[in-house]
Tab-separated table of C-alpha atoms in Angstrom:
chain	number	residue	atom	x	y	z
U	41	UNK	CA	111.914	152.826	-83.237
U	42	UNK	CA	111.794	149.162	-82.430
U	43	UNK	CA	108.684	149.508	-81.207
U	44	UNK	CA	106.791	151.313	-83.642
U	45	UNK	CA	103.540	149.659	-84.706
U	46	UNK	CA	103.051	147.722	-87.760
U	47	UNK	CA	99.622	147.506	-87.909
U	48	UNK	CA	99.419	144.933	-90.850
U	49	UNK	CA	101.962	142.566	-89.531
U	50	UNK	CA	99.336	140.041	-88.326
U	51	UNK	CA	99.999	138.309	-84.905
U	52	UNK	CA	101.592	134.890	-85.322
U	53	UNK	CA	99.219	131.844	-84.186
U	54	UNK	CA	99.667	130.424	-80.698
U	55	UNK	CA	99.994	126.537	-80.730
U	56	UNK	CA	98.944	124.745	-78.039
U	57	UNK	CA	101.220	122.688	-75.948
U	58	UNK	CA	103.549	119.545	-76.918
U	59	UNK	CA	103.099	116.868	-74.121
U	60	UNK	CA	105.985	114.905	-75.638
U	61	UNK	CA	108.381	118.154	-75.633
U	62	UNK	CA	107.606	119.078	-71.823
U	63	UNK	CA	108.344	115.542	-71.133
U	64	UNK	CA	111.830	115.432	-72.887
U	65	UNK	CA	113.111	118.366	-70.860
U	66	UNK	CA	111.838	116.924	-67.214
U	67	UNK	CA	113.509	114.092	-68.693
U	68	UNK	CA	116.899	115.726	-69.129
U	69	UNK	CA	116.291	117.643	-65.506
U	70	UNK	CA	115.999	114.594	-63.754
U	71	UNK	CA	119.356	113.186	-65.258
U	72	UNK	CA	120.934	116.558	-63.788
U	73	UNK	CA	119.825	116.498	-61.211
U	74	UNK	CA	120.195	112.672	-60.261
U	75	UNK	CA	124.108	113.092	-61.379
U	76	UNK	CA	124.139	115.719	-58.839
U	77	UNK	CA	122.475	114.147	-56.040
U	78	UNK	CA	125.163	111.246	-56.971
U	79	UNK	CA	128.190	113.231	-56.815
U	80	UNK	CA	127.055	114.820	-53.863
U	81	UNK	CA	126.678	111.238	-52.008
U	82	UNK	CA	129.667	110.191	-53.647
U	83	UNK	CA	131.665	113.479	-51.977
U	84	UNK	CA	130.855	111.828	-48.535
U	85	UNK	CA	131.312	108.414	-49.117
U	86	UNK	CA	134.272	107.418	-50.801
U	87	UNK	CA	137.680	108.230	-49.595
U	88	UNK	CA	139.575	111.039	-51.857
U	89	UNK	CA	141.677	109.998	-54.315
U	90	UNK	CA	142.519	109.587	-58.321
U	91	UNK	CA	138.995	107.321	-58.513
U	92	UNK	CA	136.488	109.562	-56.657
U	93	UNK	CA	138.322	112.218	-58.802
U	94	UNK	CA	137.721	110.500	-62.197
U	95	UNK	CA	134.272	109.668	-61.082
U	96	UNK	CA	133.379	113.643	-60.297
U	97	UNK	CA	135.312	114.310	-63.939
U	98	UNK	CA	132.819	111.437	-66.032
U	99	UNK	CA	129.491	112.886	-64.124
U	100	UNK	CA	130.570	116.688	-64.774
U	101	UNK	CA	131.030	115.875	-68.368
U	102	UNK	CA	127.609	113.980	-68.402
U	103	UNK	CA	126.107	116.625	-66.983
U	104	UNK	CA	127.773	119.299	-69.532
U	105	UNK	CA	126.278	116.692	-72.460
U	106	UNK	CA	123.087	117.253	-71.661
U	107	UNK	CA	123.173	120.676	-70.882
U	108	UNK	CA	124.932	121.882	-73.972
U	109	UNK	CA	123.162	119.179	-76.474
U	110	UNK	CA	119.688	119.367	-75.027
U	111	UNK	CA	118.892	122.623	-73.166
U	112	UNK	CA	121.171	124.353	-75.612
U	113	UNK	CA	120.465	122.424	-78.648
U	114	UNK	CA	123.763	121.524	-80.243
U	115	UNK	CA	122.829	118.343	-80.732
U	116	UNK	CA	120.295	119.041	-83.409
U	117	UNK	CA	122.305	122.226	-85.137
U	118	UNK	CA	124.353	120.602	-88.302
U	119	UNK	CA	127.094	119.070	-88.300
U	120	UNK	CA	129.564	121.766	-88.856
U	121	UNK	CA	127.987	124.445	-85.923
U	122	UNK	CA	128.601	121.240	-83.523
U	123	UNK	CA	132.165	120.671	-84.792
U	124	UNK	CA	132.753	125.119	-84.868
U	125	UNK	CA	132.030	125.022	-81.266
U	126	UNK	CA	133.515	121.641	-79.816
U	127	UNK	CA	136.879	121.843	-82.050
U	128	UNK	CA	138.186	124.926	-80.424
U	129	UNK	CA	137.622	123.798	-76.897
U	130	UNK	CA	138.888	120.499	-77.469
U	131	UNK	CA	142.381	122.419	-77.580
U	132	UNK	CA	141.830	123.319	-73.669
U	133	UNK	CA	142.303	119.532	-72.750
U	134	UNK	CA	146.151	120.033	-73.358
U	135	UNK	CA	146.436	123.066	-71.375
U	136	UNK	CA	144.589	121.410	-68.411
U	137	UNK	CA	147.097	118.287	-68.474
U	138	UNK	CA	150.340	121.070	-69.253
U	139	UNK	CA	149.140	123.471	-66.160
U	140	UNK	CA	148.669	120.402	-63.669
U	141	UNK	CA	152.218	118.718	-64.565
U	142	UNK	CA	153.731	122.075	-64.474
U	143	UNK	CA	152.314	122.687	-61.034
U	144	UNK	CA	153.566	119.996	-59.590
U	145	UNK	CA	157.045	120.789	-60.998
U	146	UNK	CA	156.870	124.097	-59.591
U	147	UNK	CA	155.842	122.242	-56.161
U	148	UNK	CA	158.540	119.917	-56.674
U	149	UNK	CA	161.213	122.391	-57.355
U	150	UNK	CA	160.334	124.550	-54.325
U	151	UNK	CA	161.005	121.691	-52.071
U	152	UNK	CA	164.381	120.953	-53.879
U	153	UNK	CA	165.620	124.469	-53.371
U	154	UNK	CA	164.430	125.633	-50.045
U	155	UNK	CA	163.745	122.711	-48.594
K	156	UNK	CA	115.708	133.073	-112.160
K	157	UNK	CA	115.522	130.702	-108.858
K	158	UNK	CA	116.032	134.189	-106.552
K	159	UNK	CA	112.916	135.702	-108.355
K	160	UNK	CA	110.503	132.725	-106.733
K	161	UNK	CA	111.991	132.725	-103.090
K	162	UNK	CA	108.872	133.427	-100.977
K	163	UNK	CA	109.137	136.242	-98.514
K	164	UNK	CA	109.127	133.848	-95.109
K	165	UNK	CA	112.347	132.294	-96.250
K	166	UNK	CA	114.169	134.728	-97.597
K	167	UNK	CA	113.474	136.634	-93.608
K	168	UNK	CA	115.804	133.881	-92.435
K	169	UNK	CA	118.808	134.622	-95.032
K	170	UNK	CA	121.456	137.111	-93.829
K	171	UNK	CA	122.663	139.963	-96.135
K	172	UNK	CA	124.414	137.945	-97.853
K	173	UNK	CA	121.439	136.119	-99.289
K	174	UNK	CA	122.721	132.697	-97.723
K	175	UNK	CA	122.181	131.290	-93.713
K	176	UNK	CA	125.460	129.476	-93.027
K	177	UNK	CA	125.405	126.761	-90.553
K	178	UNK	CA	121.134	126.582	-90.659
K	179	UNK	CA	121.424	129.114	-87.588
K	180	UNK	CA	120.241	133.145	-88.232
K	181	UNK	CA	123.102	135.551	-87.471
K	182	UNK	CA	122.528	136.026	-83.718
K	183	UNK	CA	122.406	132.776	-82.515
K	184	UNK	CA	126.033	132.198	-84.258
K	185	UNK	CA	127.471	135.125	-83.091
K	186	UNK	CA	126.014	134.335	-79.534
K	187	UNK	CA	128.264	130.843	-79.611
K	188	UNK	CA	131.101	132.389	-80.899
K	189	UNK	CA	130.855	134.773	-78.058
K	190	UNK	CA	129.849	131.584	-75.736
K	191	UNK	CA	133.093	130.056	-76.781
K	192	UNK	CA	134.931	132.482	-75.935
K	193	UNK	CA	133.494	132.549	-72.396
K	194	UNK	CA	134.319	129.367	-72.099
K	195	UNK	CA	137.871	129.981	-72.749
K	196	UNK	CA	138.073	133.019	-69.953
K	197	UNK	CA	136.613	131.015	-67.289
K	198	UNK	CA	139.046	127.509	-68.389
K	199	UNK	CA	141.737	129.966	-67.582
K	200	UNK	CA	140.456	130.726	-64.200
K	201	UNK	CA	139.751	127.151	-63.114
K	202	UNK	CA	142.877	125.494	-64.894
K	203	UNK	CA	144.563	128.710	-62.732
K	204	UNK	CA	142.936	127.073	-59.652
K	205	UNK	CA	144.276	123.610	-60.742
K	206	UNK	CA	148.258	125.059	-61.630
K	207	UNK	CA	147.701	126.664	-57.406
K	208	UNK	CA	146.679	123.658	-56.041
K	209	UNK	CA	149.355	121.539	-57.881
K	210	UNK	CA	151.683	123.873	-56.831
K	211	UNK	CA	150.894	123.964	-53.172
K	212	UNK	CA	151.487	121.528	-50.249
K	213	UNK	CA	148.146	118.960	-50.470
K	214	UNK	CA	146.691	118.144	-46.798
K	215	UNK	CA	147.933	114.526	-45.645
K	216	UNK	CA	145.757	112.973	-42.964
K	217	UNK	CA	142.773	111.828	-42.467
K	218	UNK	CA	139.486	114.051	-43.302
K	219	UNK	CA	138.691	114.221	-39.649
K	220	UNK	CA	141.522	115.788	-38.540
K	221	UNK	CA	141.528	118.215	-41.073
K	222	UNK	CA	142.859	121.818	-39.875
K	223	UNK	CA	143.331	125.018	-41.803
K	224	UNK	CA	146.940	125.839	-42.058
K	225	UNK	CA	148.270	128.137	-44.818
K	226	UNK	CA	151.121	125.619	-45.364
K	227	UNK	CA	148.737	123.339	-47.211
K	228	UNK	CA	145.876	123.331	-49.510
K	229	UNK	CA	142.518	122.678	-47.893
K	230	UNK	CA	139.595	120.209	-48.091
K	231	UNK	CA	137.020	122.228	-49.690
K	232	UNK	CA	134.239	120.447	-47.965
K	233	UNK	CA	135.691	121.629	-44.514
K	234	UNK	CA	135.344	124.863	-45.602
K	235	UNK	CA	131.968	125.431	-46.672
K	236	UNK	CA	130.055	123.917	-43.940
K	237	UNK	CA	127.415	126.655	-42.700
K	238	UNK	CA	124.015	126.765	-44.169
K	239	UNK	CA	121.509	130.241	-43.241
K	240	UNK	CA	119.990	129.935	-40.190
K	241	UNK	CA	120.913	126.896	-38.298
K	242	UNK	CA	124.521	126.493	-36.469
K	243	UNK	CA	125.354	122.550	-37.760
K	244	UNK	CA	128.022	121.079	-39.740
K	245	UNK	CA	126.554	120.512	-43.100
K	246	UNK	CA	129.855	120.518	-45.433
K	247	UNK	CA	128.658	121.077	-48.885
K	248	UNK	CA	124.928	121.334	-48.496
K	249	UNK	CA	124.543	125.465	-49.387
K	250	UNK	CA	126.628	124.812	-52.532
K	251	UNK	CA	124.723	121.498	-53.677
K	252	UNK	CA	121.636	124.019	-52.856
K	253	UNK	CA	122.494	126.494	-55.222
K	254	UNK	CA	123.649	124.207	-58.249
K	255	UNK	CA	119.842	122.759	-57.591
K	256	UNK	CA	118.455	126.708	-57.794
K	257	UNK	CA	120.286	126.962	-61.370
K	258	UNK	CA	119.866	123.619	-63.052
K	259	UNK	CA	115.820	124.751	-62.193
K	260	UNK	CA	116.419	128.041	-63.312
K	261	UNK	CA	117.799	126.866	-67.101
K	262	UNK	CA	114.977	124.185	-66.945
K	263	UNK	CA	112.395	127.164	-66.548
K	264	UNK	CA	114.679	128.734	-69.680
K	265	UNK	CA	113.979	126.028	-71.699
K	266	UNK	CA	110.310	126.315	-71.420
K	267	UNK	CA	110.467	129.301	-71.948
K	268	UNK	CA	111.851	128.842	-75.464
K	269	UNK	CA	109.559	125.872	-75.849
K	270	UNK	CA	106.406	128.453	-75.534
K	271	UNK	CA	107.901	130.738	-77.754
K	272	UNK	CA	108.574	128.452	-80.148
K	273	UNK	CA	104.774	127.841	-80.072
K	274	UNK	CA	104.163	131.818	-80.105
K	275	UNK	CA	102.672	131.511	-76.566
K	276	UNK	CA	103.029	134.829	-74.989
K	277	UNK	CA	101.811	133.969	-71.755
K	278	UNK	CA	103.624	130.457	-71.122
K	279	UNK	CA	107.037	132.811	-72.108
K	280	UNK	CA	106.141	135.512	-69.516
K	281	UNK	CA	105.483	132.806	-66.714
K	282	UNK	CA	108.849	130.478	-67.491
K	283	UNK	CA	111.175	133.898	-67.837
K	284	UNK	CA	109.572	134.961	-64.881
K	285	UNK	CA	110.674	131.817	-63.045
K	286	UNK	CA	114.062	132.095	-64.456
K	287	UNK	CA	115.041	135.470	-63.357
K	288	UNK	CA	113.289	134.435	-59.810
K	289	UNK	CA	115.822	131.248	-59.981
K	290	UNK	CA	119.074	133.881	-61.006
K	291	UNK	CA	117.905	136.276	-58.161
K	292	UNK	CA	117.758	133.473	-55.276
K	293	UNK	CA	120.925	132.190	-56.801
K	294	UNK	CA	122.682	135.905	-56.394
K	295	UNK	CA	121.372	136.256	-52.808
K	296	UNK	CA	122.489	132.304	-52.257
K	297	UNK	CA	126.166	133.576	-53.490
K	298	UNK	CA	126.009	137.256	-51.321
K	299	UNK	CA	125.328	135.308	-48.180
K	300	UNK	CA	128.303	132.994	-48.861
K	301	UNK	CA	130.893	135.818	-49.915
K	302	UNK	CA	129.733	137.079	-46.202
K	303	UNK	CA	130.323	133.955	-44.657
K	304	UNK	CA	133.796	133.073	-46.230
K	305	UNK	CA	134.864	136.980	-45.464
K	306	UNK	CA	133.883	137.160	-42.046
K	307	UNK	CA	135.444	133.480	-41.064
K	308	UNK	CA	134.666	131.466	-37.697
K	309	UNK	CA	135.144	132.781	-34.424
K	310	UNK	CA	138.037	130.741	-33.659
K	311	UNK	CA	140.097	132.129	-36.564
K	312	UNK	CA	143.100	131.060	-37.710
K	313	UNK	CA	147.048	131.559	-35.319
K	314	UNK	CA	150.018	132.275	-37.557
K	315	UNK	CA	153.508	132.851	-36.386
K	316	UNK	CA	154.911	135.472	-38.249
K	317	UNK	CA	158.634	135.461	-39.937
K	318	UNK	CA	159.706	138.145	-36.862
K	319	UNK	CA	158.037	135.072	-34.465
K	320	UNK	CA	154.734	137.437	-33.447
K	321	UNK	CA	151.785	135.192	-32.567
K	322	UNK	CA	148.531	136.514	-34.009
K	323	UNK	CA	144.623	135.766	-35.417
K	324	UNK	CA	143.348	135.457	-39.185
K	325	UNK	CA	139.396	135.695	-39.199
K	326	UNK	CA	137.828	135.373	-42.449
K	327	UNK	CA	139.311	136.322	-46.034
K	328	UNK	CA	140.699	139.100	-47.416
K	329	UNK	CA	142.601	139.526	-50.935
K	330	UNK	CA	145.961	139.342	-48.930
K	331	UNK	CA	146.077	136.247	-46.109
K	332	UNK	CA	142.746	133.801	-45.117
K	333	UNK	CA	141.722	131.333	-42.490
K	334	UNK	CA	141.231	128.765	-44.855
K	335	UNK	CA	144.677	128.153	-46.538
K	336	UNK	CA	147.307	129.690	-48.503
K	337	UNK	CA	146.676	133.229	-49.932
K	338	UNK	CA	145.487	131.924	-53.552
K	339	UNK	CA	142.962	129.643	-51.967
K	340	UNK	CA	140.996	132.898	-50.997
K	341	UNK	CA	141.808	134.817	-54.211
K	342	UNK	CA	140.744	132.386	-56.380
K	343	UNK	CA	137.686	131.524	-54.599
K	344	UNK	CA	136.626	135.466	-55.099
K	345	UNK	CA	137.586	135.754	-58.982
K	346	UNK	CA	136.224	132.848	-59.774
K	347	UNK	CA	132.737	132.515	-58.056
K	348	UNK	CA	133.124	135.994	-58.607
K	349	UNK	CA	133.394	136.511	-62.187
K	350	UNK	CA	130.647	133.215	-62.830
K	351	UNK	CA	128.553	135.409	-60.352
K	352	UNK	CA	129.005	138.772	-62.807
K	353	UNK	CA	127.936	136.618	-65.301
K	354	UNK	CA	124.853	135.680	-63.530
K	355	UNK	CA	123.821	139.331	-62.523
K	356	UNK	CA	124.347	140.441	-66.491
K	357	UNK	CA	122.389	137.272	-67.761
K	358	UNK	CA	119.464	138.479	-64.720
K	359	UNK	CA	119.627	141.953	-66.311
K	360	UNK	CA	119.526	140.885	-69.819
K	361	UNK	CA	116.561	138.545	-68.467
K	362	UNK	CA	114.332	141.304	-67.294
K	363	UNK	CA	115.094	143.229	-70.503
K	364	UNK	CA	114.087	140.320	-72.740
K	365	UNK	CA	110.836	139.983	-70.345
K	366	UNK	CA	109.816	143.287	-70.814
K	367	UNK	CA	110.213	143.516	-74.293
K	368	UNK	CA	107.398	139.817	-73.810
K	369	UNK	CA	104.927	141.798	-72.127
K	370	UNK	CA	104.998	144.729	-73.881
K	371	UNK	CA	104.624	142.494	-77.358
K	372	UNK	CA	107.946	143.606	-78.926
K	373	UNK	CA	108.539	139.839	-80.372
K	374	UNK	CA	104.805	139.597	-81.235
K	375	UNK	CA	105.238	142.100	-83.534
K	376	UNK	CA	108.251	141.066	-84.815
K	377	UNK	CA	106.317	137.538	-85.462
K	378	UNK	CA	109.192	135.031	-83.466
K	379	UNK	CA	110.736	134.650	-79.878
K	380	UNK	CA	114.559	134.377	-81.204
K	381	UNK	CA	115.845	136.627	-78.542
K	382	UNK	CA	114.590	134.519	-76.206
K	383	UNK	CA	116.336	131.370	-77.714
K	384	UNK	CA	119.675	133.472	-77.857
K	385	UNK	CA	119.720	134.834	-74.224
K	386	UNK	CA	118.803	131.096	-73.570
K	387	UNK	CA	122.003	130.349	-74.748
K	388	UNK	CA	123.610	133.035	-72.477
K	389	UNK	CA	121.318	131.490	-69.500
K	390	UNK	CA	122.325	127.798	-69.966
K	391	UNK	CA	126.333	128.668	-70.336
K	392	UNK	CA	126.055	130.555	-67.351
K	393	UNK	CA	124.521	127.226	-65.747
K	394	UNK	CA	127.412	125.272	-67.700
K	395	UNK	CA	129.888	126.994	-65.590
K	396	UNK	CA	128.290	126.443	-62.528
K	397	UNK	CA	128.574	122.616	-63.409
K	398	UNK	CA	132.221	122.886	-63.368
K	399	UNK	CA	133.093	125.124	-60.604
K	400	UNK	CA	130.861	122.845	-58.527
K	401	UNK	CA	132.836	120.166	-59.043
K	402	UNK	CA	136.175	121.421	-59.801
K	403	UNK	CA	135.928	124.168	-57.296
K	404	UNK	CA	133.675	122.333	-54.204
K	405	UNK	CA	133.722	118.772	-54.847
K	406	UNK	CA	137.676	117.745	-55.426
């Protein structure tokens, strides 16, 4: 059915390429894939802990920027299609920091009653 | 009076209800609606992985020493250590591999929606082609190191059980691993697991969309909008990936 033929819808133009538009995206790949390369160094090089943590956290959400406002491109819908998407996943932030504090309670308590 | 003068390309773009909320058609909105809720499945898998962690022994000692033990949580990076084909140490290198294969694979998407933006048949066959060539070597990527994790190293792990028998973990199943305590394993399966599922449905819908290129489908229907929406699909997938890298591999 889809595919039935409509002879006299005419086929649309094809425009020729945007120089400026292909240069954009390999712009936004090579951020990616720098922050990568970086976090990857970064895994090997500093000693674990609450800073190399952090670090990993800032580059992820860099890298989730870009992805989501360029390749997906949020960042040029309107104002209210940015806000529909980011509100409800703001909300998640709370039960990250909830489900980390209560697993170290659960840790904690384990200790306490067996030992 | 106004409706009487609207001229037949823009009123293609309103919905049934005569208006276009948001500036976006229909199926683009009710693809991020759907994205968002995605998002909120796979949150609960990885802030599962973060509750386990927190709620296991971490490994104290320096990353040298490191040695599996189900007692404690392991170092990711001494897990994942084996790349195809050679027998080295190279902690981290397979996964950083892969993440490379899909970042290129949603760059190829977004050419792909660049050409049909510009009605370019040909440019959108050759960039969708890429991208389910980038999903495909991503899948086999992830096959070869489900194998790896389930088969283990030939050393294995020794337990002592409760009744004080001495015996061998190799690999990973659902119930006890080499690697660390029993969730370790689990949650490496559902998670990589499920983002991989969502990889082999965005590869199908991929080929679908490409066939319906080459045989003209969106020609005829004058724009490329399906390939902008499973675009969306493509780049969320990639989204994930992003975060189970790090949350997952790196800490």
């Amino acid at each position: 059915m889809g595919q039935a033929h409509n002879s006299h819808v005419s086929t649309p133009t094809v425009q020729p390429r945007d120089p400026e538009k292909i240069k954009k995206i390999l712009k936004v790949t090579l951020y990616l894939a720098v922050a990568t390369a970086i976090e990857f160094v970064l895994a090997f090089t500093v000693p674990r802990g609450y800073l190399l943590t952090s670090i990993f956290v800032l580059l992820t959400f860099y890298k989730s920027f870009y992805i989501v406002g360029e390749f997906m491109h949020l960042a040029h819908e309107v104002k209210l299609l940015i806000w529909a998407v980011v509100a409800p996943i703001l909300f998640i932030i709370w039960l990250i920091l909830a489900m980390l504090i209560e697993g170290n309670y659960v840790l904690e308590s384990l200790k306490a009653i067996f030992g | 009076m106004a409706t009487a003068v609207i001229d037949e390309k823009e009123n293609k773009q309103l919905w049934g209800g005569a208006a276009e909320p948001m500036k976006a058609s229909y199926g683009k909105l009710m693809m991020w609606f759907f994205l968002i809720s995605d998002a909120l499945s796979f949150s609960g898998l990885l802030i599962t992985y973060g509750f386990s962690r927190f709620s296991h022994e971490s490994y104290q000692g320096t990353v040298e020493a490191f040695k599996t033990s189900v007692e404690y949580w392991p170092i990711p990076e001494k897990v994942f250590t084996h790349i195809p084909f050679f027998h080295i140490n190279a902690p981290l290198v397979f996964v950083g591999l892969m993440t490379f294969i899909l970042i290129l694979s949603s760059v190829t998407m977004v050419l792909a929606v660049e050409a049909g933006h510009r009605n370019d048949k040909q440019d959108v066959q050759k960039w969708m082609l890429w991208t389910i060539v980038g999903g495909m070597a991503f899948l086999g990527c992830q096959a070869w190191e489900w194998t790896i994790f389930i088969t283990g190293t030939p050393e294995g792990l020794t337990v002592t059980d409760a009744d004080g028998t001495i015996r061998q973990i190799f690999g990973a199943s659902l119930i006890e691993n080499e690697y660390g305590p029993r969730l370790f394993a689990d949650l490496f399966f559902f998670i990589t697991g499920f983002h991989g599922t969502h990889v082999l449905s965005g590869v199908v819908i991929n080929m679908i969309v490409f066939y319906n290129v080459c045989v003209g489908t969106y020609e005829r229907v004058g724009h490329y909008e399906m390939v902008e929406k499973v675009g969306l699909y493509w780049h969320f997938v990639d989204l994930v990936w992003v975060f189970v890298f790090t949350f997952f591999y790196l800490v």
